[in-house]
Amino acid sequence: SSFYNAFIASSVFTMVLTPFAIYFAHNLSARIKVKSIFSGKNRVEQKTKISNHVMIAGFGLNGRNLAQVLKETGIPYIVIDLNSETVKKEKAKGENIIYGDTTRAELLLSANIENAKVIVLAISDPPSAKLALRVAKKLNKDIYAVVRTRYIAEVDAFIKLGADVVIPEEFETSLQIFNKVLEKYHIPLNVRSKQVALLRSEGYRVMRKSEEEIHPFIHLDEILALGLTETYYVGEDNINIGKTLAEINLRSATEATIITIVRNGKIISNPSGKENLQAKDTLVITGIHKAVDDAVSYLDNKKID
């Protein structure tokens, strides 16, 4: 229909013009003198006395979480944000935040970037983040730059511009999924942590390697064949409450063994078959991965695969 064709045309037109609009917006903003929303003076003229600090560009979810952690640990920081309402609101709460564009050298200088230790670019606009990174590194070549970006494909560009660490949200999400799947298979925490650290090393290059390249992951099939220890909490509605371990006969059903019961803060080691299971007991079970999985299902009165 004509409406559909007009819609497609306008969409393409918008996509074509967007890069140019961003370019001209940056050039225009660099010429405009931003006035402070708190006083008649220009904010960039009021240089902060803070030093050895963290500069946080962007006060979205990531920026807020980081600021909270830094505040609790006593590490000095300053936040820079372009949303005047956010700055005004947070400033009233006592937050160390200023209004401005992090792509402007004079603003970074006002935040004492020369004496800052870390800069975190948590802004959602890649062109602005890249420009801000270039300016920051020019003003302080030793500053440790951490950049948050959306996609893995953007990592190399930021590294080339001098970023020390680039954290792509796309990749971090995949790591969380990866970790949760391994957790479900009872892969030990230290092994899961090693795999995640392996992926994060080398600036996320592992995920971007060709299929021909082989990365030395720990073979999970070998881990699954090894024994492990797992805990199981006996809820108040568990069907096995009141039964003896002999009646439950877990080893015969699953090949896993209950080696310890933790009850009311006391440890019952190597419990006998006459021991009755009680609500709120914590059982320590040992066996190979499949046996432990089967034991959990068995105690939950679920079908064993």
mmCIF file with all atom_site columns, N, CA and C in Angstrom, residues 190-231:
data_model
loop_
_atom_site.group_PDB
_atom_site.id
_atom_site.type_symbol
_atom_site.label_atom_id
_atom_site.label_alt_id
_atom_site.label_comp_id
_atom_site.label_asym_id
_atom_site.label_entity_id
_atom_site.label_seq_id
_atom_site.pdbx_PDB_ins_code
_atom_site.Cartn_x
_atom_site.Cartn_y
_atom_site.Cartn_z
_atom_site.occupancy
_atom_site.B_iso_or_equiv
_atom_site.pdbx_formal_charge
_atom_site.auth_seq_id
_atom_site.auth_comp_id
_atom_site.auth_asym_id
_atom_site.auth_atom_id
_atom_site.pdbx_PDB_model_num
ATOM 1   N N  . ASN A 1 190 ? 34.274 -23.358 41.681 1.00 0.00 ? 190 ASN A N  1
ATOM 2   C CA . ASN A 1 190 ? 35.615 -22.952 41.243 1.00 0.00 ? 190 ASN A CA 1
ATOM 3   C C  . ASN A 1 190 ? 35.839 -23.246 39.760 1.00 0.00 ? 190 ASN A C  1
ATOM 4   N N  . VAL A 1 191 ? 35.216 -24.314 39.265 1.00 0.00 ? 191 VAL A N  1
ATOM 5   C CA . VAL A 1 191 ? 35.342 -24.647 37.842 1.00 0.00 ? 191 VAL A CA 1
ATOM 6   C C  . VAL A 1 191 ? 34.551 -23.655 37.000 1.00 0.00 ? 191 VAL A C  1
ATOM 7   N N  . ARG A 1 192 ? 33.337 -23.334 37.450 1.00 0.00 ? 192 ARG A N  1
ATOM 8   C CA . ARG A 1 192 ? 32.519 -22.352 36.721 1.00 0.00 ? 192 ARG A CA 1
ATOM 9   C C  . ARG A 1 192 ? 33.225 -21.008 36.683 1.00 0.00 ? 192 ARG A C  1
ATOM 10  N N  . SER A 1 193 ? 33.797 -20.623 37.811 1.00 0.00 ? 193 SER A N  1
ATOM 11  C CA . SER A 1 193 ? 34.495 -19.337 37.886 1.00 0.00 ? 193 SER A CA 1
ATOM 12  C C  . SER A 1 193 ? 35.688 -19.308 36.942 1.00 0.00 ? 193 SER A C  1
ATOM 13  N N  . LYS A 1 194 ? 36.376 -20.453 36.838 1.00 0.00 ? 194 LYS A N  1
ATOM 14  C CA . LYS A 1 194 ? 37.541 -20.520 35.961 1.00 0.00 ? 194 LYS A CA 1
ATOM 15  C C  . LYS A 1 194 ? 37.132 -20.376 34.503 1.00 0.00 ? 194 LYS A C  1
ATOM 16  N N  . GLN A 1 195 ? 36.010 -21.005 34.132 1.00 0.00 ? 195 GLN A N  1
ATOM 17  C CA . GLN A 1 195 ? 35.537 -20.898 32.755 1.00 0.00 ? 195 GLN A CA 1
ATOM 18  C C  . GLN A 1 195 ? 35.145 -19.460 32.417 1.00 0.00 ? 195 GLN A C  1
ATOM 19  N N  . VAL A 1 196 ? 34.447 -18.804 33.345 1.00 0.00 ? 196 VAL A N  1
ATOM 20  C CA . VAL A 1 196 ? 34.032 -17.419 33.123 1.00 0.00 ? 196 VAL A CA 1
ATOM 21  C C  . VAL A 1 196 ? 35.251 -16.507 33.023 1.00 0.00 ? 196 VAL A C  1
ATOM 22  N N  . ALA A 1 197 ? 36.221 -16.733 33.906 1.00 0.00 ? 197 ALA A N  1
ATOM 23  C CA . ALA A 1 197 ? 37.441 -15.926 33.870 1.00 0.00 ? 197 ALA A CA 1
ATOM 24  C C  . ALA A 1 197 ? 38.196 -16.141 32.563 1.00 0.00 ? 197 ALA A C  1
ATOM 25  N N  . LEU A 1 198 ? 38.164 -17.371 32.071 1.00 0.00 ? 198 LEU A N  1
ATOM 26  C CA . LEU A 1 198 ? 38.826 -17.710 30.823 1.00 0.00 ? 198 LEU A CA 1
ATOM 27  C C  . LEU A 1 198 ? 38.200 -16.945 29.664 1.00 0.00 ? 198 LEU A C  1
ATOM 28  N N  . LEU A 1 199 ? 36.880 -16.862 29.683 1.00 0.00 ? 199 LEU A N  1
ATOM 29  C CA . LEU A 1 199 ? 36.170 -16.135 28.633 1.00 0.00 ? 199 LEU A CA 1
ATOM 30  C C  . LEU A 1 199 ? 36.433 -14.633 28.712 1.00 0.00 ? 199 LEU A C  1
ATOM 31  N N  . ARG A 1 200 ? 36.496 -14.128 29.939 1.00 0.00 ? 200 ARG A N  1
ATOM 32  C CA . ARG A 1 200 ? 36.697 -12.688 30.104 1.00 0.00 ? 200 ARG A CA 1
ATOM 33  C C  . ARG A 1 200 ? 38.134 -12.266 29.780 1.00 0.00 ? 200 ARG A C  1
ATOM 34  N N  . SER A 1 201 ? 39.064 -13.206 29.906 1.00 0.00 ? 201 SER A N  1
ATOM 35  C CA . SER A 1 201 ? 40.458 -12.875 29.628 1.00 0.00 ? 201 SER A CA 1
ATOM 36  C C  . SER A 1 201 ? 40.634 -12.575 28.153 1.00 0.00 ? 201 SER A C  1
ATOM 37  N N  . GLU A 1 202 ? 41.692 -11.886 27.841 1.00 0.00 ? 202 GLU A N  1
ATOM 38  C CA . GLU A 1 202 ? 42.011 -11.520 26.465 1.00 0.00 ? 202 GLU A CA 1
ATOM 39  C C  . GLU A 1 202 ? 40.958 -10.619 25.845 1.00 0.00 ? 202 GLU A C  1
ATOM 40  N N  . GLY A 1 203 ? 40.227 -9.890  26.677 1.00 0.00 ? 203 GLY A N  1
ATOM 41  C CA . GLY A 1 203 ? 39.269 -8.927  26.145 1.00 0.00 ? 203 GLY A CA 1
ATOM 42  C C  . GLY A 1 203 ? 38.134 -9.538  25.367 1.00 0.00 ? 203 GLY A C  1
ATOM 43  N N  . TYR A 1 204 ? 37.594 -10.694 25.794 1.00 0.00 ? 204 TYR A N  1
ATOM 44  C CA . TYR A 1 204 ? 36.456 -11.369 25.174 1.00 0.00 ? 204 TYR A CA 1
ATOM 45  C C  . TYR A 1 204 ? 36.770 -11.926 23.787 1.00 0.00 ? 204 TYR A C  1
ATOM 46  N N  . ARG A 1 205 ? 38.029 -12.116 23.484 1.00 0.00 ? 205 ARG A N  1
ATOM 47  C CA . ARG A 1 205 ? 38.386 -12.585 22.142 1.00 0.00 ? 205 ARG A CA 1
ATOM 48  C C  . ARG A 1 205 ? 37.941 -14.018 21.898 1.00 0.00 ? 205 ARG A C  1
ATOM 49  N N  . VAL A 1 206 ? 37.796 -14.780 22.964 1.00 0.00 ? 206 VAL A N  1
ATOM 50  C CA . VAL A 1 206 ? 37.433 -16.189 22.815 1.00 0.00 ? 206 VAL A CA 1
ATOM 51  C C  . VAL A 1 206 ? 36.144 -16.351 22.028 1.00 0.00 ? 206 VAL A C  1
ATOM 52  N N  . MET A 1 207 ? 35.117 -15.569 22.374 1.00 0.00 ? 207 MET A N  1
ATOM 53  C CA . MET A 1 207 ? 33.830 -15.700 21.722 1.00 0.00 ? 207 MET A CA 1
ATOM 54  C C  . MET A 1 207 ? 33.856 -15.243 20.265 1.00 0.00 ? 207 MET A C  1
ATOM 55  N N  . ARG A 1 208 ? 34.884 -14.490 19.894 1.00 0.00 ? 208 ARG A N  1
ATOM 56  C CA . ARG A 1 208 ? 34.940 -13.962 18.535 1.00 0.00 ? 208 ARG A CA 1
ATOM 57  C C  . ARG A 1 208 ? 35.926 -14.720 17.657 1.00 0.00 ? 208 ARG A C  1
ATOM 58  N N  . LYS A 1 209 ? 36.498 -15.823 18.162 1.00 0.00 ? 209 LYS A N  1
ATOM 59  C CA . LYS A 1 209 ? 37.447 -16.604 17.376 1.00 0.00 ? 209 LYS A CA 1
ATOM 60  C C  . LYS A 1 209 ? 36.710 -17.464 16.355 1.00 0.00 ? 209 LYS A C  1
ATOM 61  N N  . SER A 1 210 ? 37.423 -17.871 15.329 1.00 0.00 ? 210 SER A N  1
ATOM 62  C CA . SER A 1 210 ? 36.828 -18.714 14.302 1.00 0.00 ? 210 SER A CA 1
ATOM 63  C C  . SER A 1 210 ? 36.637 -20.117 14.848 1.00 0.00 ? 210 SER A C  1
ATOM 64  N N  . GLU A 1 211 ? 35.814 -20.886 14.147 1.00 0.00 ? 211 GLU A N  1
ATOM 65  C CA . GLU A 1 211 ? 35.508 -22.233 14.605 1.00 0.00 ? 211 GLU A CA 1
ATOM 66  C C  . GLU A 1 211 ? 36.744 -23.134 14.574 1.00 0.00 ? 211 GLU A C  1
ATOM 67  N N  . GLU A 1 212 ? 37.730 -22.795 13.709 1.00 0.00 ? 212 GLU A N  1
ATOM 68  C CA . GLU A 1 212 ? 38.925 -23.617 13.599 1.00 0.00 ? 212 GLU A CA 1
ATOM 69  C C  . GLU A 1 212 ? 39.803 -23.525 14.834 1.00 0.00 ? 212 GLU A C  1
ATOM 70  N N  . GLU A 1 213 ? 39.687 -22.407 15.551 1.00 0.00 ? 213 GLU A N  1
ATOM 71  C CA . GLU A 1 213 ? 40.519 -22.213 16.723 1.00 0.00 ? 213 GLU A CA 1
ATOM 72  C C  . GLU A 1 213 ? 39.914 -22.922 17.923 1.00 0.00 ? 213 GLU A C  1
ATOM 73  N N  . ILE A 1 214 ? 40.710 -23.643 18.654 1.00 0.00 ? 214 ILE A N  1
ATOM 74  C CA . ILE A 1 214 ? 40.228 -24.412 19.799 1.00 0.00 ? 214 ILE A CA 1
ATOM 75  C C  . ILE A 1 214 ? 40.705 -23.758 21.087 1.00 0.00 ? 214 ILE A C  1
ATOM 76  N N  . HIS A 1 215 ? 39.768 -23.480 21.979 1.00 0.00 ? 215 HIS A N  1
ATOM 77  C CA . HIS A 1 215 ? 40.136 -22.871 23.255 1.00 0.00 ? 215 HIS A CA 1
ATOM 78  C C  . HIS A 1 215 ? 40.231 -23.961 24.325 1.00 0.00 ? 215 HIS A C  1
ATOM 79  N N  . PRO A 1 216 ? 41.213 -23.902 25.171 1.00 0.00 ? 216 PRO A N  1
ATOM 80  C CA . PRO A 1 216 ? 41.437 -24.967 26.166 1.00 0.00 ? 216 PRO A CA 1
ATOM 81  C C  . PRO A 1 216 ? 40.466 -24.919 27.338 1.00 0.00 ? 216 PRO A C  1
ATOM 82  N N  . PHE A 1 217 ? 39.183 -25.169 27.069 1.00 0.00 ? 217 PHE A N  1
ATOM 83  C CA . PHE A 1 217 ? 38.217 -25.253 28.159 1.00 0.00 ? 217 PHE A CA 1
ATOM 84  C C  . PHE A 1 217 ? 38.415 -26.557 28.909 1.00 0.00 ? 217 PHE A C  1
ATOM 85  N N  . ILE A 1 218 ? 38.062 -26.550 30.168 1.00 0.00 ? 218 ILE A N  1
ATOM 86  C CA . ILE A 1 218 ? 38.067 -27.798 30.923 1.00 0.00 ? 218 ILE A CA 1
ATOM 87  C C  . ILE A 1 218 ? 36.944 -28.663 30.360 1.00 0.00 ? 218 ILE A C  1
ATOM 88  N N  . HIS A 1 219 ? 37.221 -29.913 30.052 1.00 0.00 ? 219 HIS A N  1
ATOM 89  C CA . HIS A 1 219 ? 36.218 -30.778 29.449 1.00 0.00 ? 219 HIS A CA 1
ATOM 90  C C  . HIS A 1 219 ? 35.127 -31.117 30.469 1.00 0.00 ? 219 HIS A C  1
ATOM 91  N N  . LEU A 1 220 ? 33.924 -30.673 30.187 1.00 0.00 ? 220 LEU A N  1
ATOM 92  C CA . LEU A 1 220 ? 32.833 -30.862 31.129 1.00 0.00 ? 220 LEU A CA 1
ATOM 93  C C  . LEU A 1 220 ? 32.406 -32.321 31.241 1.00 0.00 ? 220 LEU A C  1
ATOM 94  N N  . ASP A 1 221 ? 32.615 -33.101 30.155 1.00 0.00 ? 221 ASP A N  1
ATOM 95  C CA . ASP A 1 221 ? 32.250 -34.509 30.239 1.00 0.00 ? 221 ASP A CA 1
ATOM 96  C C  . ASP A 1 221 ? 33.104 -35.243 31.271 1.00 0.00 ? 221 ASP A C  1
ATOM 97  N N  . GLU A 1 222 ? 34.352 -34.792 31.402 1.00 0.00 ? 222 GLU A N  1
ATOM 98  C CA . GLU A 1 222 ? 35.238 -35.397 32.399 1.00 0.00 ? 222 GLU A CA 1
ATOM 99  C C  . GLU A 1 222 ? 34.799 -34.995 33.810 1.00 0.00 ? 222 GLU A C  1
ATOM 100 N N  . ILE A 1 223 ? 34.370 -33.746 33.948 1.00 0.00 ? 223 ILE A N  1
ATOM 101 C CA . ILE A 1 223 ? 33.915 -33.260 35.250 1.00 0.00 ? 223 ILE A CA 1
ATOM 102 C C  . ILE A 1 223 ? 32.648 -34.001 35.674 1.00 0.00 ? 223 ILE A C  1
ATOM 103 N N  . LEU A 1 224 ? 31.747 -34.194 34.696 1.00 0.00 ? 224 LEU A N  1
ATOM 104 C CA . LEU A 1 224 ? 30.483 -34.861 35.005 1.00 0.00 ? 224 LEU A CA 1
ATOM 105 C C  . LEU A 1 224 ? 30.697 -36.304 35.456 1.00 0.00 ? 224 LEU A C  1
ATOM 106 N N  . ALA A 1 225 ? 31.811 -36.905 35.040 1.00 0.00 ? 225 ALA A N  1
ATOM 107 C CA . ALA A 1 225 ? 32.107 -38.296 35.413 1.00 0.00 ? 225 ALA A CA 1
ATOM 108 C C  . ALA A 1 225 ? 32.745 -38.403 36.793 1.00 0.00 ? 225 ALA A C  1
ATOM 109 N N  . LEU A 1 226 ? 33.167 -37.262 37.318 1.00 0.00 ? 226 LEU A N  1
ATOM 110 C CA . LEU A 1 226 ? 33.805 -37.255 38.632 1.00 0.00 ? 226 LEU A CA 1
ATOM 111 C C  . LEU A 1 226 ? 32.760 -37.117 39.739 1.00 0.00 ? 226 LEU A C  1
ATOM 112 N N  . GLY A 1 227 ? 33.175 -37.415 40.950 1.00 0.00 ? 227 GLY A N  1
ATOM 113 C CA . GLY A 1 227 ? 32.261 -37.283 42.071 1.00 0.00 ? 227 GLY A CA 1
ATOM 114 C C  . GLY A 1 227 ? 32.178 -35.856 42.578 1.00 0.00 ? 227 GLY A C  1
ATOM 115 N N  . LEU A 1 228 ? 31.114 -35.534 43.285 1.00 0.00 ? 228 LEU A N  1
ATOM 116 C CA . LEU A 1 228 ? 30.977 -34.230 43.901 1.00 0.00 ? 228 LEU A CA 1
ATOM 117 C C  . LEU A 1 228 ? 30.111 -34.350 45.143 1.00 0.00 ? 228 LEU A C  1
ATOM 118 N N  . THR A 1 229 ? 30.075 -33.286 45.898 1.00 0.00 ? 229 THR A N  1
ATOM 119 C CA . THR A 1 229 ? 29.256 -33.222 47.100 1.00 0.00 ? 229 THR A CA 1
ATOM 120 C C  . THR A 1 229 ? 28.234 -32.118 46.930 1.00 0.00 ? 229 THR A C  1
ATOM 121 N N  . GLU A 1 230 ? 26.987 -32.404 47.286 1.00 0.00 ? 230 GLU A N  1
ATOM 122 C CA . GLU A 1 230 ? 25.908 -31.434 47.153 1.00 0.00 ? 230 GLU A CA 1
ATOM 123 C C  . GLU A 1 230 ? 25.074 -31.445 48.429 1.00 0.00 ? 230 GLU A C  1
ATOM 124 N N  . THR A 1 231 ? 24.422 -30.320 48.733 1.00 0.00 ? 231 THR A N  1
ATOM 125 C CA . THR A 1 231 ? 23.551 -30.263 49.911 1.00 0.00 ? 231 THR A CA 1
ATOM 126 C C  . THR A 1 231 ? 22.091 -30.263 49.480 1.00 0.00 ? 231 THR A C  1
#
